[in-house]
Amino acid sequence: MSTTVPPWATADSYEAALHAGRGPLFLRRADGWLLPLEVERWCARADAVDQDVLDRCEGAVLDVGCGPGRLVAELAGRGRTALGIDVSGAAVEHTVRLGGRALRRSVFDPLPREGRWGTVLLMDGNIGIGGDPSALLNRVAGLLRPRGLLLAETAPQDVDERVRVRITDAGSAAGAPFPWARLGTPALLRYARGWEPAGQWSAGGRRFLALRTRTTSSSAEPAKRAAVISSQRARKPSGDSPVADR
């Protein structure tokens, strides 16, 4: 089924930043507030804080919104089974160049190993994907094996915000708006009904939360949830290359 690529995924400013490995790049709310995006860190190798997160991973790892692929590449270098998914073609290409495996897909599209992933990563603010944390958590539960692990990076502030934002750089007009969410750890815990808290920690000015599924996972996604996040689905390119295990 053909789906719509989110407007930011093909924005010139976003793809240019990934290719250059640097910003400036921001998410901008309607009121003009700017959230800086850490492009330089995303395009670098996994740092000590990232390494600590990856040390906690169990089984096969799915990195949702993998961006330029530093985490997938690090896991591959460790000999771990790992796959990155991202709706940006530039991000997927960068991940593959680093030696990782990646597909251009949304988390809400059909994915390999549904219900069998040991760990799902939602790093770098990716708990905000789709602007509906409950829908995203429901989908992730369906991707994980029973008692599977979600490792999520949360906002450093105690915030619970669901907004529409645009992606912009310092020298061009902002792109089309899309839904996004920002959650601190307390807010994510409130949304995580049916999940078992498995730890929370801070490092390098960043905050993280581990959640574990309590019951047998299901890959079924309620239709009403699919409708909510339809704007965040990614069109699958011909051949779904590069190909991961199915």
Coordinates of C-alpha atoms in Angstrom, one line a residue:
M1 CA 0.0 0.0 0.0
S2 CA 1.4 3.4 -1.0
T3 CA 1.9 5.8 1.8
T4 CA 2.8 9.5 2.1
V5 CA 6.3 10.6 3.0
P6 CA 6.3 13.1 5.9
P7 CA 7.2 16.6 4.6
W8 CA 10.4 16.8 6.6
A9 CA 11.8 13.6 5.3
T10 CA 12.5 15.1 1.9
A11 CA 13.0 18.7 3.0
D12 CA 16.1 20.2 1.3
S13 CA 17.4 21.5 4.7
Y14 CA 17.1 18.1 6.4
E15 CA 18.8 16.2 3.6
A16 CA 21.4 18.8 3.2
A17 CA 22.2 18.7 6.9
L18 CA 22.6 14.9 6.9
H19 CA 24.8 15.0 3.8
A20 CA 27.0 17.8 5.4
G21 CA 27.0 16.2 8.8
R22 CA 26.1 19.5 10.5
G23 CA 23.4 22.0 11.1
P24 CA 22.0 24.4 12.0
L25 CA 18.6 22.6 11.9
F26 CA 15.6 23.2 14.1
L27 CA 12.0 22.1 14.8
R28 CA 9.8 25.3 14.9
R29 CA 6.4 25.6 16.5
A30 CA 3.8 27.9 15.3
D31 CA 4.7 30.4 18.0
G32 CA 8.2 30.7 16.7
W33 CA 9.8 28.6 19.5
L34 CA 12.9 26.6 18.1
L35 CA 14.2 23.2 19.2
P36 CA 17.8 22.7 18.0
L37 CA 18.4 19.4 16.4
E38 CA 21.8 17.8 17.2
V39 CA 22.8 16.9 13.7
E40 CA 26.6 16.8 14.4
R41 CA 26.1 14.3 17.2
W42 CA 23.7 12.2 15.1
C43 CA 26.2 12.0 12.3
A44 CA 29.2 11.2 14.5
R45 CA 30.1 7.8 15.8
A46 CA 28.2 6.5 18.9
D47 CA 29.5 8.3 22.0
A48 CA 30.0 7.1 25.6
V49 CA 26.3 7.8 26.4
D50 CA 25.1 6.0 23.4
Q51 CA 27.4 3.0 24.2
D52 CA 25.9 2.7 27.6
V53 CA 22.4 2.5 26.1
L54 CA 23.5 -0.1 23.6
D55 CA 25.1 -2.2 26.4
R56 CA 21.6 -2.6 27.8
C57 CA 20.1 -4.0 24.6
E58 CA 18.8 -7.5 24.5
G59 CA 18.5 -9.8 21.5
A60 CA 17.9 -8.4 18.0
V61 CA 17.6 -4.6 18.0
L62 CA 15.3 -2.4 15.9
D63 CA 16.3 1.3 15.9
V64 CA 13.2 3.4 15.0
G65 CA 14.0 6.7 13.3
C66 CA 17.7 5.6 13.0
G67 CA 18.7 8.8 11.3
P68 CA 22.2 8.7 9.9
G69 CA 22.8 5.3 11.6
R70 CA 25.4 5.7 14.3
L71 CA 23.7 3.3 16.6
V72 CA 23.0 0.6 14.0
A73 CA 26.5 0.8 12.8
E74 CA 27.9 0.4 16.3
L75 CA 25.7 -2.6 17.0
A76 CA 26.8 -4.1 13.6
G77 CA 30.4 -3.6 14.7
R78 CA 29.7 -5.5 17.8
G79 CA 28.3 -8.4 15.8
R80 CA 24.7 -7.8 17.0
T81 CA 21.6 -8.3 14.8
A82 CA 20.3 -4.8 14.2
L83 CA 18.1 -3.0 11.7
G84 CA 17.5 0.7 11.4
I85 CA 14.3 2.2 9.9
D86 CA 13.8 5.8 8.8
V87 CA 11.4 7.6 6.4
S88 CA 14.3 9.7 5.1
G89 CA 16.2 8.2 2.1
A90 CA 19.3 10.2 3.0
A91 CA 19.3 8.8 6.5
V92 CA 19.0 5.2 5.2
E93 CA 21.8 5.7 2.7
H94 CA 24.1 7.2 5.4
T95 CA 23.4 4.2 7.7
V96 CA 24.3 1.7 4.9
R97 CA 27.5 3.6 4.2
L98 CA 28.5 3.2 7.8
G99 CA 28.0 -0.6 7.6
G100 CA 24.6 -0.8 9.2
R101 CA 21.4 -2.4 7.8
A102 CA 18.4 -0.1 7.2
L103 CA 15.1 0.2 5.4
R104 CA 13.2 3.3 4.3
R105 CA 10.0 2.7 6.3
S106 CA 7.9 4.2 8.9
V107 CA 7.5 2.3 12.2
F108 CA 3.8 2.0 11.3
D109 CA 4.5 0.2 8.0
P110 CA 4.9 -3.6 7.9
L111 CA 8.3 -4.5 9.2
P112 CA 10.6 -7.6 9.3
R113 CA 10.5 -9.8 12.5
E114 CA 7.2 -8.3 13.8
G115 CA 6.6 -9.6 17.4
R116 CA 10.2 -11.0 17.6
W117 CA 12.5 -8.0 18.3
G118 CA 14.3 -8.2 21.6
T119 CA 14.8 -4.4 21.9
V120 CA 13.4 -1.4 20.2
L121 CA 15.3 1.9 20.4
L122 CA 13.5 5.3 20.4
M123 CA 16.5 7.7 20.7
D124 CA 17.1 11.4 20.0
G125 CA 13.5 12.4 20.7
N126 CA 11.9 9.8 18.5
I127 CA 9.3 9.1 21.2
G128 CA 7.7 12.1 19.4
I129 CA 7.1 10.3 16.1
G130 CA 3.6 10.8 14.8
G131 CA 2.6 13.2 17.7
D132 CA 0.7 10.4 19.5
P133 CA 2.7 8.6 22.2
S134 CA 0.0 6.1 23.0
A135 CA -0.2 5.0 19.3
L136 CA 3.6 4.7 19.1
L137 CA 3.8 2.7 22.3
N138 CA 1.1 0.4 21.1
R139 CA 2.9 -0.2 17.8
V140 CA 6.2 -0.8 19.5
A141 CA 4.6 -3.4 21.8
G142 CA 3.5 -5.2 18.7
L143 CA 7.0 -5.3 17.4
L144 CA 8.6 -6.7 20.5
R145 CA 8.7 -10.3 21.6
P146 CA 7.1 -11.1 24.9
R147 CA 9.0 -9.4 27.7
G148 CA 10.8 -7.3 25.1
L149 CA 12.6 -4.1 26.0
L150 CA 12.0 -0.5 24.9
L151 CA 14.8 1.9 25.5
A152 CA 13.6 5.5 25.0
E153 CA 15.3 8.8 25.3
T154 CA 13.1 11.4 26.9
A155 CA 13.2 15.2 27.1
P156 CA 15.5 16.6 29.9
Q157 CA 12.5 18.7 31.1
D158 CA 9.3 17.4 32.6
V159 CA 7.2 18.2 29.5
D160 CA 4.2 16.7 27.9
E161 CA 3.6 18.5 24.6
R162 CA 1.8 17.4 21.4
V163 CA 2.2 20.0 18.7
R164 CA 2.7 20.6 15.0
V165 CA 6.1 21.7 14.0
R166 CA 8.1 22.6 10.9
I167 CA 11.7 21.7 10.1
T168 CA 13.9 24.7 9.2
D169 CA 17.5 25.8 9.0
A170 CA 19.0 29.2 9.8
G171 CA 18.7 30.5 6.2
S172 CA 15.5 29.3 4.6
A173 CA 11.7 29.2 5.1
A174 CA 10.3 26.4 7.2
G175 CA 8.9 23.3 5.5
A176 CA 5.4 21.9 5.8
P177 CA 4.0 21.2 9.3
F178 CA 3.8 17.7 10.8
P179 CA 2.7 16.3 14.2
W180 CA 5.3 15.8 16.9
A181 CA 5.5 15.2 20.7
R182 CA 7.9 16.0 23.4
L183 CA 7.8 13.9 26.6
G184 CA 9.8 13.9 29.8
T185 CA 10.2 10.7 31.7
P186 CA 7.2 11.3 34.0
A187 CA 4.9 11.9 31.0
L188 CA 6.2 8.8 29.2
L189 CA 5.5 6.7 32.3
R190 CA 1.9 8.0 32.3
Y191 CA 1.4 6.9 28.7
A192 CA 3.0 3.5 29.3
R193 CA 0.0 1.6 30.4
G194 CA 0.6 -2.1 30.1
W195 CA 4.3 -1.7 30.3
E196 CA 6.6 -2.5 33.2
P197 CA 9.2 0.2 34.1
A198 CA 12.7 -1.4 33.9
G199 CA 14.9 1.5 34.8
Q200 CA 15.6 5.2 34.2
W201 CA 18.9 7.1 34.2
S202 CA 20.6 10.3 33.1
A203 CA 24.0 10.7 31.4
G204 CA 25.7 13.5 29.5
G205 CA 22.7 15.8 30.0
R206 CA 20.4 13.3 28.4
R207 CA 17.6 11.2 30.1
F208 CA 16.5 7.7 29.3
L209 CA 13.7 5.2 30.3
A210 CA 13.6 1.5 29.9
L211 CA 10.2 -0.2 29.6
R212 CA 9.4 -3.9 29.3
T213 CA 6.3 -5.5 27.8
R214 CA 4.2 -7.3 30.4
T215 CA 2.1 -9.5 28.2
T216 CA 2.4 -11.4 24.9
S217 CA 2.9 -8.9 22.2
S218 CA 0.6 -8.6 19.1
S219 CA 1.5 -7.1 15.8
A220 CA -2.1 -6.1 15.2
E221 CA -2.6 -2.3 15.1
P222 CA -6.0 -0.9 15.7
A223 CA -7.5 0.9 12.7
K224 CA -8.1 4.1 14.6
R225 CA -4.4 4.2 15.5
A226 CA -3.4 3.7 11.9
A227 CA -5.6 6.6 10.9
V228 CA -4.0 8.9 13.5
I229 CA -0.5 8.3 12.2
S230 CA -1.1 8.0 8.5
S231 CA 0.7 11.2 7.9
Q232 CA 3.9 9.7 9.3
R233 CA 4.0 6.6 7.1
A234 CA 6.7 6.4 4.5
R235 CA 6.4 5.2 0.9
K236 CA 8.4 2.1 0.4
P237 CA 10.9 2.4 -2.5
S238 CA 11.0 -0.2 -5.2
G239 CA 12.6 -3.4 -3.9
D240 CA 12.9 -2.1 -0.3
S241 CA 16.6 -2.0 -0.8
P242 CA 18.8 -2.5 1.2
V243 CA 17.0 -5.7 2.3
A244 CA 16.9 -7.0 5.9
D245 CA 15.8 -10.4 7.2
R246 CA 12.1 -11.0 6.7

